[in-house]
Structure formats: structure tokens, C-alpha cells
Coordinates of C-alpha atoms in Angstrom, one line a residue:
M1 CA 178.7 0.4 15.6
L2 CA 182.3 -0.6 15.0
L3 CA 183.9 -2.1 18.1
G4 CA 187.3 -2.9 16.8
A5 CA 189.4 -2.8 19.9
A6 CA 188.1 -2.5 23.4
F7 CA 190.0 -2.9 26.8
A8 CA 189.2 -4.6 29.9
A9 CA 189.5 -4.8 33.4
V10 CA 192.1 -5.6 36.2
V11 CA 191.7 -7.6 39.5
S12 CA 193.5 -10.0 41.7
A13 CA 193.6 -13.0 39.7
H14 CA 193.0 -15.4 42.7
G15 CA 192.7 -13.1 45.7
A16 CA 194.7 -10.9 47.8
G17 CA 198.4 -11.1 47.4
S18 CA 198.4 -12.9 43.9
A19 CA 199.6 -11.3 40.5
T20 CA 197.1 -9.1 38.8
Q21 CA 196.1 -9.4 35.2
I22 CA 194.7 -7.3 32.6
V23 CA 192.0 -8.6 29.9
F24 CA 191.6 -6.6 26.7
A25 CA 190.3 -7.1 23.2
A26 CA 192.4 -6.5 20.1
D27 CA 192.3 -7.3 16.4
R28 CA 196.0 -7.1 15.8
R29 CA 195.3 -4.7 12.8
P30 CA 198.9 -3.4 12.7
A31 CA 200.3 -6.9 11.8
L32 CA 197.4 -7.9 9.4
D33 CA 196.7 -4.6 7.6
G34 CA 198.9 -2.2 6.0
E35 CA 202.3 -3.8 6.5
I36 CA 204.8 -4.5 3.5
Y37 CA 206.7 -7.6 3.6
R38 CA 209.2 -9.3 1.2
V39 CA 209.3 -13.2 1.2
D40 CA 212.1 -15.0 -0.3
M41 CA 211.7 -18.3 -2.4
D42 CA 212.8 -20.4 0.8
G43 CA 210.0 -18.9 2.8
K44 CA 212.0 -16.3 4.8
R45 CA 209.7 -13.2 5.3
V46 CA 210.9 -9.7 6.0
D47 CA 209.0 -6.9 7.4
V48 CA 210.2 -4.0 5.2
S49 CA 208.1 -1.3 6.5
R50 CA 208.3 -1.8 10.1
S51 CA 205.3 0.5 11.4
P52 CA 202.2 0.1 13.1
F53 CA 200.7 2.5 10.8
A54 CA 199.0 1.9 7.5
D55 CA 201.8 1.4 4.9
T56 CA 200.2 1.1 1.4
Q57 CA 200.6 1.3 -2.3
Q58 CA 204.1 -0.4 -2.5
T59 CA 205.9 -0.1 -5.8
V60 CA 209.0 -2.0 -6.5
S61 CA 211.7 -0.1 -8.6
P62 CA 212.6 -1.7 -12.0
N63 CA 215.8 -2.6 -10.8
G64 CA 214.4 -4.6 -7.9
K65 CA 216.4 -2.7 -5.2
R66 CA 214.0 -0.3 -3.7
I67 CA 210.4 -0.2 -2.6
A68 CA 208.3 3.1 -2.6
F69 CA 205.0 3.3 -0.3
L70 CA 202.7 5.6 1.2
S71 CA 202.5 6.1 5.0
V72 CA 200.8 8.2 7.7
R73 CA 203.3 7.3 10.4
S74 CA 204.7 10.8 10.8
G75 CA 201.1 12.2 11.3
S76 CA 200.7 13.5 7.7
S77 CA 200.7 11.3 4.3
R78 CA 204.2 10.9 2.9
I79 CA 206.1 8.8 0.6
Y80 CA 209.0 6.5 2.0
V81 CA 211.5 4.2 0.2
V82 CA 213.1 1.4 1.8
G83 CA 215.4 -1.1 0.3
T84 CA 214.0 -4.5 -0.5
D85 CA 216.4 -5.9 2.0
G86 CA 214.6 -3.7 4.7
R87 CA 217.5 -1.3 5.2
R88 CA 217.8 2.5 4.6
L89 CA 214.1 3.5 5.3
S90 CA 213.7 7.2 4.7
A91 CA 211.1 9.6 3.7
V92 CA 211.3 11.2 0.3
S93 CA 208.4 13.7 0.6
S94 CA 207.2 16.0 3.0
G95 CA 203.4 16.0 4.0
L96 CA 201.1 15.7 0.8
P97 CA 197.8 17.3 0.5
T98 CA 195.1 14.6 1.0
L99 CA 191.8 16.0 -0.1
R100 CA 192.7 14.4 -3.5
P101 CA 194.5 11.2 -1.9
P102 CA 198.0 10.7 -2.9
Q103 CA 198.8 8.0 -5.5
I104 CA 202.1 6.5 -6.5
L105 CA 202.0 6.6 -10.3
G106 CA 205.3 4.8 -10.5
W107 CA 209.0 4.7 -10.8
S108 CA 211.1 6.0 -13.6
P109 CA 212.6 3.3 -15.7
D110 CA 216.2 4.0 -14.5
S111 CA 214.8 3.4 -10.9
T112 CA 216.1 7.2 -9.7
R113 CA 212.6 9.0 -9.4
I114 CA 209.0 8.4 -8.4
A115 CA 206.1 10.3 -9.7
V116 CA 203.2 10.8 -7.4
T117 CA 199.7 12.6 -7.8
A118 CA 197.9 14.4 -4.8
G119 CA 195.9 17.5 -4.6
T120 CA 193.9 20.1 -3.2
A121 CA 190.2 21.0 -3.8
Q122 CA 191.3 23.2 -6.4
E123 CA 193.9 21.3 -8.1
S124 CA 195.6 18.1 -8.7
R125 CA 199.4 18.1 -8.7
I126 CA 202.2 15.8 -9.9
Y127 CA 205.2 15.4 -7.6
I128 CA 208.7 14.1 -8.6
L129 CA 210.4 12.6 -5.7
Q130 CA 213.9 11.6 -5.5
P131 CA 215.9 10.3 -2.2
R132 CA 218.1 13.1 -0.9
R133 CA 216.7 15.6 -3.3
P134 CA 213.9 18.3 -2.8
Q135 CA 210.6 17.2 -4.0
H136 CA 209.1 19.3 -6.9
V137 CA 205.9 19.9 -8.8
I138 CA 206.1 19.3 -12.6
A139 CA 202.4 19.7 -13.2
R140 CA 199.1 21.4 -11.8
V141 CA 195.6 20.7 -13.2
S142 CA 192.7 22.5 -12.0
A143 CA 189.5 20.6 -11.0
A144 CA 187.7 22.4 -13.5
D145 CA 190.2 20.9 -16.2
G146 CA 189.5 17.5 -15.3
G147 CA 192.2 16.7 -12.8
I148 CA 194.7 13.8 -13.4
G149 CA 194.0 10.4 -14.6
V150 CA 196.7 7.9 -15.1
G151 CA 200.3 8.4 -16.0
A152 CA 203.6 6.7 -16.9
W153 CA 207.3 7.5 -17.7
S154 CA 208.9 7.6 -21.1
P155 CA 211.3 4.9 -21.6
D156 CA 214.2 7.1 -21.3
S157 CA 212.9 8.4 -17.8
Q158 CA 213.2 12.0 -19.1
E159 CA 209.5 12.7 -19.6
F160 CA 206.2 11.9 -17.7
E161 CA 202.8 11.8 -19.6
F162 CA 199.0 11.9 -17.9
D163 CA 195.8 12.2 -19.1
S164 CA 192.8 14.5 -17.7
P165 CA 190.0 12.3 -18.8
F166 CA 187.2 13.8 -16.7
Q167 CA 186.3 16.6 -19.1
S168 CA 184.3 17.0 -22.3
Q169 CA 187.5 16.6 -24.5
P170 CA 190.1 14.4 -22.7
V171 CA 193.7 15.7 -23.1
V172 CA 197.0 13.9 -22.7
R173 CA 199.7 16.1 -21.6
V174 CA 203.6 15.3 -21.6
V175 CA 205.9 17.0 -19.1
A176 CA 209.8 16.9 -18.8
A177 CA 211.0 15.7 -15.6
T178 CA 212.3 19.0 -14.8
G179 CA 208.8 20.4 -15.1
R180 CA 209.2 21.8 -18.4
P181 CA 205.9 21.5 -20.5
A182 CA 206.8 19.2 -23.7
F183 CA 203.5 18.8 -25.7
R184 CA 199.9 18.0 -25.3
V185 CA 197.4 16.1 -27.6
I186 CA 193.5 15.5 -27.6
G187 CA 192.9 11.9 -26.4
D188 CA 193.1 9.5 -23.7
A189 CA 194.5 5.9 -22.6
P190 CA 198.2 6.9 -23.4
A191 CA 200.9 4.3 -23.7
W192 CA 204.5 4.7 -24.3
S193 CA 206.3 2.0 -26.3
A194 CA 209.6 0.4 -25.5
R195 CA 211.3 2.6 -28.3
G196 CA 209.9 5.9 -26.9
R197 CA 206.7 6.4 -29.1
L198 CA 203.4 7.5 -27.5
A199 CA 200.0 6.3 -28.5
V200 CA 196.7 7.8 -27.6
V201 CA 193.0 7.1 -28.4
S202 CA 190.8 10.0 -29.8
D203 CA 187.6 10.0 -31.6
E204 CA 187.7 6.2 -32.5
H205 CA 191.2 6.7 -33.8
V206 CA 194.8 5.7 -32.7
R207 CA 197.4 8.5 -33.0
V208 CA 201.2 7.8 -32.8
L209 CA 203.4 10.4 -31.9
S210 CA 207.2 10.8 -31.5
E211 CA 208.9 11.7 -28.2
H212 CA 208.8 15.3 -29.1
G213 CA 205.1 15.2 -29.9
K214 CA 205.2 14.9 -33.7
R215 CA 202.3 13.1 -35.3
L216 CA 203.7 10.1 -37.0
A217 CA 200.5 8.1 -37.8
S218 CA 196.7 8.1 -37.3
F219 CA 194.2 5.3 -38.1
S220 CA 190.8 4.0 -37.1
G221 CA 190.7 2.1 -33.8
R222 CA 189.2 2.2 -30.2
A223 CA 192.0 0.4 -28.5
F224 CA 195.5 -0.6 -28.9
A225 CA 198.5 -2.4 -27.4
W226 CA 202.3 -2.2 -28.2
S227 CA 204.2 -5.3 -28.6
P228 CA 206.9 -6.3 -25.9
S229 CA 209.6 -4.9 -28.0
G230 CA 207.7 -1.8 -29.1
D231 CA 208.4 -2.5 -32.7
R232 CA 204.7 -3.5 -33.6
L233 CA 201.4 -2.0 -32.5
A234 CA 198.1 -4.1 -32.4
S235 CA 194.8 -2.2 -32.6
L236 CA 191.0 -2.8 -32.7
A237 CA 188.7 -1.0 -35.2
G238 CA 185.3 -2.6 -35.0
Q239 CA 185.8 -6.3 -34.8
T240 CA 188.9 -6.3 -36.8
L241 CA 192.4 -6.9 -35.1
A242 CA 195.2 -5.2 -37.1
V243 CA 199.0 -5.2 -36.6
R244 CA 201.5 -2.5 -37.8
G245 CA 205.1 -2.8 -38.0
A246 CA 207.8 -0.1 -38.1
G247 CA 207.0 0.9 -34.4
G248 CA 203.4 1.5 -35.2
V249 CA 203.7 3.8 -38.3
G250 CA 204.2 0.9 -40.9
R251 CA 201.8 -0.8 -43.2
V252 CA 199.3 -3.5 -41.7
S253 CA 201.2 -6.6 -41.5
F254 CA 198.2 -8.7 -40.1
K255 CA 194.6 -8.3 -40.0
K256 CA 191.8 -10.7 -38.8
K257 CA 188.1 -10.5 -37.6
A258 CA 187.6 -11.4 -34.1
S259 CA 184.7 -13.2 -32.7
G260 CA 182.9 -11.1 -30.0
T261 CA 183.2 -7.5 -29.1
A262 CA 186.7 -7.0 -27.2
Q263 CA 187.2 -3.5 -25.5
L264 CA 190.8 -4.2 -24.6
L265 CA 193.7 -6.1 -25.8
F266 CA 197.4 -6.9 -24.6
W267 CA 200.3 -9.0 -25.9
A268 CA 200.7 -12.3 -24.2
D269 CA 204.3 -12.6 -25.8
A270 CA 205.9 -11.6 -29.0
H271 CA 203.7 -13.3 -31.1
R272 CA 200.2 -13.7 -29.4
V273 CA 197.5 -11.2 -28.6
V274 CA 194.9 -11.6 -26.2
L275 CA 191.4 -9.7 -26.7
V276 CA 189.5 -9.0 -23.6
N277 CA 185.6 -8.5 -23.2
G278 CA 185.4 -7.2 -19.9
L279 CA 181.6 -6.9 -19.9
N280 CA 181.0 -10.7 -19.9
E281 CA 184.7 -11.8 -19.0
Q282 CA 185.5 -13.5 -22.4
Y283 CA 189.1 -13.9 -23.5
D284 CA 190.2 -14.8 -27.2
G285 CA 193.6 -15.3 -28.4
I286 CA 195.2 -14.6 -31.8
D287 CA 198.8 -15.7 -32.8
V288 CA 199.6 -13.0 -35.2
S289 CA 202.6 -14.9 -36.7
R290 CA 200.6 -17.9 -37.8
G291 CA 197.1 -16.5 -38.0
R292 CA 195.6 -19.2 -35.6
T293 CA 193.3 -18.4 -32.8
W294 CA 193.9 -19.8 -29.3
K295 CA 192.1 -19.7 -25.8
P296 CA 193.9 -17.7 -23.1
S297 CA 193.6 -19.0 -19.5
E298 CA 191.7 -16.9 -16.9
R299 CA 195.2 -16.9 -14.9
L300 CA 197.0 -15.5 -17.9
V301 CA 194.8 -12.7 -18.1
S302 CA 194.6 -12.1 -14.4
A303 CA 198.4 -12.3 -14.2
H304 CA 198.7 -9.5 -16.7
Y305 CA 196.5 -7.1 -15.0
C306 CA 197.8 -7.9 -11.5
G307 CA 201.5 -7.3 -12.3
C308 CA 202.3 -10.3 -10.1
T309 CA 204.6 -12.3 -12.8
S310 CA 208.3 -12.8 -12.4
P311 CA 210.9 -10.5 -14.4
D312 CA 211.3 -13.3 -17.1
G313 CA 207.4 -13.9 -17.1
S314 CA 207.7 -17.5 -16.4
L315 CA 206.2 -17.4 -12.7
V316 CA 203.2 -15.9 -11.4
A317 CA 202.7 -15.0 -7.6
D318 CA 199.3 -15.5 -5.9
T319 CA 197.3 -16.7 -2.9
T320 CA 195.3 -20.1 -2.7
R321 CA 192.8 -21.5 -0.1
V322 CA 194.3 -23.8 2.5
D323 CA 192.3 -25.2 5.3
D324 CA 191.1 -22.3 7.3
G325 CA 193.7 -19.8 5.8
F326 CA 195.5 -19.2 2.6
A327 CA 198.9 -19.8 1.1
L328 CA 201.1 -17.4 -0.7
R329 CA 202.6 -19.5 -3.7
V330 CA 204.4 -19.3 -7.0
A331 CA 203.6 -21.4 -9.9
R332 CA 203.9 -21.3 -13.8
L333 CA 201.1 -20.0 -15.7
D334 CA 199.6 -23.7 -16.2
Q335 CA 200.0 -24.1 -12.5
S336 CA 202.7 -26.4 -12.7
H337 CA 205.8 -26.5 -10.4
S338 CA 203.9 -24.9 -7.6
R339 CA 205.8 -23.7 -4.4
T340 CA 204.3 -22.5 -1.1
L341 CA 206.3 -19.8 0.2
I342 CA 204.4 -19.0 3.4
R343 CA 201.0 -19.6 5.0
V344 CA 198.8 -16.4 5.6
P345 CA 195.7 -15.9 7.5
S346 CA 192.2 -15.4 6.3
C347 CA 190.0 -12.3 7.0
A348 CA 186.5 -11.2 6.3
D349 CA 185.4 -8.5 3.9
D350 CA 181.8 -7.8 3.8
G351 CA 181.0 -11.4 4.8
V352 CA 183.3 -13.1 2.4
V353 CA 186.5 -15.0 3.6
V354 CA 189.6 -13.5 1.7
S355 CA 193.3 -13.6 2.1
S356 CA 195.1 -11.1 4.2
V357 CA 197.5 -10.5 1.3
Q358 CA 197.2 -8.0 -1.7
S359 CA 199.4 -6.4 -4.3
V360 CA 202.0 -9.3 -4.9
Q361 CA 204.9 -8.1 -6.9
F362 CA 208.3 -9.8 -7.7
A363 CA 211.0 -7.9 -6.6
T364 CA 213.6 -10.3 -8.0
A365 CA 213.4 -13.7 -9.4
R366 CA 214.0 -15.0 -6.2
S367 CA 211.8 -12.8 -3.9
V368 CA 208.1 -11.2 -4.0
V369 CA 206.8 -8.2 -2.0
Y370 CA 203.2 -8.0 -0.7
Q371 CA 201.2 -5.6 1.5
S372 CA 199.1 -7.1 4.2
R373 CA 195.5 -6.4 3.9
C374 CA 192.5 -7.4 6.3
A375 CA 189.4 -5.2 6.1
E376 CA 187.8 -6.8 9.0
P377 CA 190.4 -8.4 11.2
P378 CA 189.2 -10.8 13.9
V379 CA 189.0 -9.6 17.4
D380 CA 189.9 -11.9 20.2
L381 CA 190.4 -11.4 24.0
Y382 CA 193.9 -11.4 25.6
G383 CA 195.4 -11.3 28.7
V384 CA 198.6 -9.5 30.0
D385 CA 200.6 -9.2 33.0
P386 CA 201.0 -5.6 34.2
N387 CA 204.5 -6.4 35.3
A388 CA 206.0 -8.4 32.6
G389 CA 203.9 -7.2 29.9
I390 CA 203.6 -10.4 27.9
A391 CA 200.2 -10.8 26.2
R392 CA 198.6 -14.3 25.7
A393 CA 195.3 -15.0 23.6
I394 CA 192.5 -16.1 25.6
T395 CA 190.0 -16.7 23.0
H396 CA 190.4 -17.9 19.3
T397 CA 187.0 -17.7 17.5
S398 CA 185.7 -16.3 14.4
A399 CA 183.3 -14.1 16.3
E400 CA 184.0 -10.8 17.7
E401 CA 184.6 -10.7 21.5
T402 CA 185.0 -7.2 23.0
E403 CA 184.7 -5.1 26.3
P404 CA 185.9 -7.7 28.5
A405 CA 185.3 -7.2 32.4
L406 CA 187.0 -9.3 35.2
S407 CA 184.8 -10.5 38.2
P408 CA 186.0 -9.1 41.5
D409 CA 187.6 -12.6 42.3
G410 CA 189.5 -12.8 38.9
T411 CA 187.8 -16.2 38.2
Q412 CA 185.4 -15.2 35.3
V413 CA 185.3 -12.7 32.4
A414 CA 182.0 -11.0 31.2
Y415 CA 182.3 -9.6 27.6
V416 CA 180.5 -8.6 24.4
R417 CA 180.3 -11.2 21.6
A418 CA 178.9 -10.7 18.0
D419 CA 179.1 -12.9 15.1
A420 CA 180.6 -10.5 12.8
R421 CA 182.1 -6.8 12.6
G422 CA 182.3 -4.0 10.2
L423 CA 180.8 -4.6 6.7
S424 CA 179.9 -8.1 7.4
C425 CA 177.8 -7.0 10.4
K426 CA 174.3 -6.3 8.9
G427 CA 172.2 -6.4 11.9
C428 CA 174.0 -8.9 13.6
P429 CA 173.3 -9.0 17.5
A430 CA 175.7 -8.1 20.2
T431 CA 175.3 -10.3 23.4
I432 CA 176.8 -10.4 26.9
W433 CA 178.6 -13.6 27.5
I434 CA 180.6 -14.9 30.3
M435 CA 183.5 -17.5 30.8
N436 CA 186.0 -18.6 33.1
A437 CA 189.2 -16.5 33.2
D438 CA 191.3 -19.1 31.2
G439 CA 188.6 -19.0 28.1
T440 CA 186.9 -22.2 29.1
N441 CA 183.0 -22.7 29.8
Q442 CA 181.8 -19.8 27.1
H443 CA 178.1 -19.2 27.2
A444 CA 175.5 -16.5 26.6
L445 CA 174.3 -14.5 29.6
T446 CA 171.8 -12.2 27.8
Q447 CA 169.1 -13.0 24.8
P448 CA 168.6 -9.5 23.3
Q449 CA 165.7 -9.4 20.9
T450 CA 165.6 -8.4 17.3
G451 CA 166.8 -5.0 17.0
Q452 CA 168.5 -4.8 20.4
W453 CA 172.3 -4.8 21.2
D454 CA 173.9 -5.4 24.6
Y455 CA 177.1 -3.7 25.3
D456 CA 179.3 -2.5 28.3
P457 CA 179.2 -5.3 31.0
S458 CA 180.3 -4.2 34.4
W459 CA 180.4 -6.6 37.7
S460 CA 178.7 -5.8 40.9
P461 CA 181.3 -5.5 44.0
D462 CA 180.1 -8.8 45.2
G463 CA 180.3 -10.6 41.9
T464 CA 176.8 -11.8 41.8
Q465 CA 175.3 -9.4 39.2
I466 CA 176.4 -7.6 36.0
V467 CA 175.1 -4.2 34.6
F468 CA 175.2 -3.4 31.0
S469 CA 173.7 -1.0 28.3
R470 CA 171.1 -2.4 25.7
W471 CA 170.9 -0.3 22.6
Y472 CA 167.7 -0.1 20.8
A473 CA 167.6 0.2 16.8
A474 CA 164.2 2.0 17.2
G475 CA 163.2 4.9 19.4
T476 CA 164.3 8.2 20.6
A477 CA 166.1 6.9 23.8
R478 CA 168.4 4.3 22.4
Y479 CA 170.4 3.0 25.4
H480 CA 169.0 1.9 28.5
L481 CA 170.5 0.2 31.8
F482 CA 169.8 -3.3 32.6
V483 CA 171.0 -5.7 35.4
V484 CA 171.5 -9.5 35.1
G485 CA 172.5 -12.1 37.7
A486 CA 176.2 -13.6 36.9
A487 CA 174.5 -17.0 37.3
G488 CA 172.0 -16.4 34.4
G489 CA 168.3 -15.4 34.5
S490 CA 166.2 -12.7 33.1
A491 CA 167.6 -9.2 32.7
R492 CA 166.0 -6.2 34.9
D493 CA 165.5 -2.8 33.3
L494 CA 166.7 -0.2 35.8
G495 CA 164.5 2.6 34.0
V496 CA 167.5 4.5 33.4
V497 CA 168.5 5.9 30.1
G498 CA 172.4 5.9 29.6
A499 CA 175.4 3.9 28.6
S500 CA 178.9 2.9 29.5
P501 CA 177.9 1.8 33.2
A502 CA 180.5 1.2 35.9
W503 CA 179.4 -0.4 39.1
G504 CA 181.1 1.0 42.1
P505 CA 180.9 0.5 46.0
S506 CA 177.7 2.1 46.3
A507 CA 176.4 3.4 43.0
I508 CA 176.6 2.9 39.2
A509 CA 178.1 5.5 37.2
Y510 CA 177.1 6.0 33.6
V511 CA 177.2 8.4 30.6
E512 CA 173.9 10.1 29.8
E513 CA 172.0 8.8 26.9
G514 CA 173.3 10.2 23.7
T515 CA 177.0 9.6 22.8
P516 CA 178.7 7.1 24.9
V517 CA 181.6 7.1 22.8
E518 CA 182.1 10.6 21.9
G519 CA 181.1 11.7 25.6
G520 CA 178.1 13.3 27.4
S521 CA 177.7 13.9 31.0
V522 CA 178.6 11.5 33.8
W523 CA 175.5 10.6 36.3
S524 CA 175.1 8.0 39.0
V525 CA 172.3 6.0 40.0
A526 CA 171.6 3.3 43.1
P527 CA 171.5 -0.3 41.9
D528 CA 167.8 -0.5 42.4
G529 CA 167.5 2.4 39.8
T530 CA 166.6 5.4 42.1
G531 CA 168.5 8.4 43.0
Q532 CA 169.8 9.5 40.0
R533 CA 172.1 12.6 40.1
E534 CA 174.6 14.3 37.6
I535 CA 178.3 14.1 38.8
A536 CA 179.9 15.8 35.9
G537 CA 178.1 18.1 33.4
G538 CA 179.3 18.8 29.9
E539 CA 179.2 16.9 26.6
S540 CA 182.7 15.4 26.5
A541 CA 183.0 12.9 29.3
Y542 CA 183.1 9.1 28.8
L543 CA 184.5 5.9 30.2
P544 CA 183.7 6.3 34.1
T545 CA 185.3 3.8 36.3
W546 CA 185.3 3.3 40.0
S547 CA 188.2 2.2 42.3
R548 CA 187.2 -0.2 45.0
A549 CA 187.9 2.6 47.5
G550 CA 185.0 4.7 45.7
E551 CA 187.1 7.1 43.7
L552 CA 185.6 8.0 40.3
A553 CA 187.7 8.4 37.1
Y554 CA 186.7 9.2 33.7
V555 CA 188.1 10.6 30.4
D556 CA 187.0 14.2 29.1
Q557 CA 188.1 14.9 25.6
Q558 CA 186.7 17.8 23.7
L559 CA 186.7 17.7 20.0
G560 CA 190.1 18.4 18.4
R561 CA 191.8 18.3 21.9
K562 CA 194.0 15.7 23.6
A563 CA 192.4 13.5 26.1
V564 CA 192.2 14.6 29.7
L565 CA 191.8 12.3 33.0
V566 CA 189.4 13.4 35.7
V567 CA 190.3 11.7 38.9
G568 CA 188.5 12.3 41.9
G569 CA 187.5 15.6 40.5
R570 CA 191.1 16.5 39.6
R571 CA 191.9 17.3 35.8
V572 CA 195.2 15.3 35.1
S573 CA 197.0 15.9 31.9
V574 CA 198.1 12.5 30.0
P575 CA 200.3 11.8 26.8
F576 CA 197.4 10.4 24.7
A577 CA 195.5 11.5 21.7
R578 CA 192.7 9.1 22.3
I579 CA 191.5 6.9 25.0
D580 CA 189.6 4.0 24.2
D581 CA 188.9 2.5 27.6
L582 CA 189.8 2.9 31.3
V583 CA 189.9 0.8 34.6
W584 CA 191.5 0.9 37.9
L585 CA 194.0 -1.5 39.3
A586 CA 192.6 -3.8 41.9
D587 CA 194.6 -2.0 44.6
G588 CA 194.0 1.5 43.4
S589 CA 197.6 2.2 42.8
R590 CA 197.3 2.8 39.1
L591 CA 194.7 3.3 36.2
V592 CA 195.0 1.1 33.0
L593 CA 194.3 2.6 29.8
F594 CA 193.7 1.3 26.2
A595 CA 195.0 4.4 24.4
A596 CA 197.0 5.8 21.4
K597 CA 199.7 8.2 21.7
V598 CA 200.1 9.6 18.3
N599 CA 197.3 11.5 16.3
T600 CA 197.6 10.9 12.8
G601 CA 194.4 13.0 12.0
S602 CA 192.6 9.6 10.9
L603 CA 190.7 7.5 13.5
G604 CA 191.5 4.3 11.6
S605 CA 195.2 5.0 11.6
L606 CA 195.5 5.4 15.5
V607 CA 197.6 2.6 16.9
Y608 CA 196.5 1.5 20.3
D609 CA 198.2 -0.2 23.2
V610 CA 197.6 -1.0 26.9
Y611 CA 199.3 1.4 29.3
S612 CA 199.1 1.9 33.2
I613 CA 199.7 5.5 34.8
R614 CA 199.5 6.7 38.5
P615 CA 196.4 8.6 39.1
D616 CA 198.4 11.8 39.0
G617 CA 199.5 11.3 35.6
S618 CA 202.8 10.1 36.1
D619 CA 204.9 7.2 35.4
T620 CA 203.3 6.0 32.2
R621 CA 204.1 2.4 31.4
R622 CA 203.5 0.6 28.0
L623 CA 202.5 -3.0 28.4
T624 CA 201.6 -4.1 24.9
T625 CA 203.2 -3.3 21.5
N626 CA 200.8 -2.2 18.5
V627 CA 197.9 -4.6 19.3
S628 CA 195.3 -2.5 17.3
G629 CA 194.7 0.2 15.0
W630 CA 190.9 0.5 15.4
P631 CA 189.1 2.5 17.9
R632 CA 185.6 1.5 19.1

């Protein structure tokens, strides 16, 4: 179960008359994942995408002035463009189909247009986008015809080529930017030269064509690479490297048998070619001017494929491990003249500690652009004053702390702790812990056995006991209610099948066994486990919570509809697409919610914050800003 962001409880911090506080769990995903930043050589960082929603696939224009990226901030997938200075942000597409997810194929060399592919179940499309111009489709390829693979602009920005590799006979198509079909050729792995010639691989042959599709040359080869200036073409046939001049159509000017069996090749500079055997990660270099071999570094190879070199090729931008985090740095290929630009946090990804940075590109010689990436951001507990709205961190651990509940007197917090989350959590236990409200004296309260997880702590009114739900990996009735003393001791099974318990003045409310997150029916039971009765039927109720005066509130949300609050039996409309947790203020004057207002159509893209609201649904107040993007 993913528990990315869970809300908390509210009580008087030090008894009657003192300020109340709210405790909640958050992973800060909007800041750590899917945000696009520019970093200058002096370490100045600018958030250029400025959205809590996922902003991805950033692509810098060739002139270094603008950045295109994909975002769901409007509720649909659109392409946006922003200046590298963070100004003039605007959408350049309408909502794109997502069954075949949108992919930015690249800017035109003149930096005026963007090619994007997206599609439906029936076809893939290539869109041409231009600021302040209507979008238009220049190509449609049915799923039966292989869809759309990779693509690239011609050097003069007038045509766009793409291949359809997923069919029995791969085809390369060239289309004018206006949408007029230009030509097609059997083959794949197409690439333009800087001089406007197109090469493809077909049946173990390299074919060279003019910009109008006329075949200029054909020779044996399974891979090729254009020189930086486009005047020479290197190709591999068997284990032999050959170089042809005159834009790939001249005679062989260099030939040499290479060691090993390379599948790919590229030019390191105007004179040196790198041969890559991707199967065993072996790299060999040949100087085609002198005929000598040389040994390429792994850094040179990775810099070529990551696209993270400076415009003049002298510097590489990357991340390196520093203490408990990472640093974004620039350095030469030999790692000399290294400069740290900024420190960046680490994240977990399937149990591996990685940097929260990906897709680093140079915008200019003096600045780089990157996207934040955090597959499994750390979850900590925070406190916020419901009046001032200023959040502060209570815990700082590598474990995941969620579902906090303040004791009635506000001095302690019960919460759920797990050692990992998401992909990194492979059977990791979830346990009820307890600590002081300031984060000190953290210790485990329950000891679930293998195959058991403890969730949903709720305090008894006198603060001496805690009810929680225990989930069993085996069996048909997965959730059971237990009670444990706040001072410790053995947990007592109430003999009740249910989840999401909330301890009220005289009874414990809970969600009937089945789907405590998606919803069910709400029941109540006496603290000794007797007197079970149904309070609200149906299959869409969840998050029951009692006020101190004994008024019950819960959320009712049917599939595909907005969330509704039920307060004292009355249905109350609220402006939220999803509510992830709910609790009363200590004086019963307001309810506090961990909720998302905008529905983007994707749960993982919902942006959560802490809100308070009157029981009648009026006077909504936002207490935090973009604290998390993961529902529980």
C-alpha cells in the first residue's frame, strides 16, 4: 500500500486556551519531482516551470532562449514554452491524447517550432507547435502500420523525418513542416547530416538520400554516424570501420578492422570515432586522421548520450555524491576544473539512493537546465499553525512517517512508521510509533509479526489508549481493529473486522472491512468490541472522525464524482476533487482536511494541501502550499 501523504489531527497544544496545532505527513513531491529549474554558474537557481504539477520532458531550444515541456497543470496533457529566464510562460498546444503518451521530439534548428508525437488507440500523430500559432498535425500513422518511433528535423527546419519501426518492414517517412508528404524509404535509424542529407539503414546497407529523397549512395553497413560538419560518413560493416567523404557519397578515405563487435558508433570530434558495444559496455576509439586507436572514457560516452555537454563541448554537467546528498556540478571530460553549482537532495528509487536531478542540459555556456526527479520522496511529519499557516518539520528521518494523531492534551503524537515506501518497500513492516509533540522520544508502540502491518492510530478521549487497524497479508478478512495502551504493552484484538478507526466520546467508528481508502460503509462499536451497528451504508464512505461533542463526520465519494462531506448526517458540498484525511478542530468549530482541489485525471498528479472549513462547507482556508502530490 502506498502511503505517500497522510493528514493528521488537531487538538489544543497545551490545554484549554492555548493555540491549536495541526500535524500532517507530506513528501514535498511538488518541489522534488517534476519541476524544471535553471542553474547559473554562480549557483543561482530559478524555478522556470512554477507549478506543483508534474512538468517533464524539458527541451531547450537550439538558440538557448526557450524551454518546451509537458505538463498536466491544466487538467490535460499540454506542451508549454517558457523563456530560460523564467518569463513568458504559455501553452502552445491544446489537450493532447494520452493513450499513446505525448513525447516531445524536438525543436526545429531555427528554434521556431516544436514537433510532438501523441496518439489514440487507432493512430499515432505528429503535431507541429509554434507559439501564438494554431497547432497542426503533419502525419498520422495507424497502429497497424507500426506507429511512430524516433524523429528529427532537417537542418533547414523545413522537413521532419520519422520512422515506423514496429512492423515487418520498417519505413522512414519525411514530411514537410506544412504537412505535405515529401518522400518515404524502406529502412530505420534515420539521421540527417549537417549538410541536409539523410541516411538510413536497410537490410544491412546504409543508404544516403538527398533532401528530396533521391538515392545518392548505397553500401554495406549495419550502423553509421555523420561527422560533426556532415562532410564525412563513418559506417560499420562486419568488424570494419569505413569513412567516406563528399557528404557520404564519395570514395572510402579510411578503412580499419576494429576489435570486438560494435553495434553503435559516434564521432567524438572531427577526427575521432568511438565504437560502442552496448552488450558488454566496451568502448573503442579510432583516430581516422592518423589511423591510431585510443581508449574513450566512460565519461565521454555517457556525455554523448546524455546530451549534457556545453555548446562548445568543453564541459559536462552531471551529479556526484556528496555526504548524504548529491551535488550538481560542471567539469571537463577529464573531470578537471570541476565546479559545484548547487547541492541537491537524494531520493530512493527501488531501494537505491539516487540524485533528485535528471535530464541536465546546457541552456547556454553559462547556465544549465534540469528536471527534478524523485521516485520515492521521503515522508516526514510537519506541524502547522491553523491561524498563521506556517509549517515546520517535526521529523527528519530516512523512514516514512505517516498518519499522525495528536493526543487529546497535545503533548504526544501517535503515527505510522515504515522503513521504506513504494518500490523500495518489499514487505517492509508498518508499525505504530509514538513520540513527544516536538519530535523527541520516538519509540515503537506495536510489534506486528511478519505479514502484518499496523495503520490508522486514533486516541481514546482520556489519552490512555490507542485504537488502530492491523492488516494481514494472508486470509480473507484483511483488516482487524486492535487497542493498545499509550504507555505500551500488548495489543488487544477487538474482534472487529474493519479499518480507519476513529475513537469518539462513547464509541469507535470505522469503515467496514474491504476498502478503507476507496470507501465502504461506516459502522460503530463500543470500546470493548461489543454493540456493532451500521451508521451509514453504501460503498463510498471513508475517513470517519468524531468531534469532542460527539458529532460524526466522514467523506463520501463515488467513483468519478467530487468528494462530499457528511457532517452529522447532513451532506455538505466541498470544493475538493479528493480528500485524503479529515479531522475536527478541538473546539468543534471547523474541520481540517488534507485535500486536492484540481482533478487532473491522474491520482499521481493530484496536489494536496491542508485546508480548514466550517462544518456547513463555508469559509475554506488553505493552510499550506503544495505539500504533496501523492494520495494514500
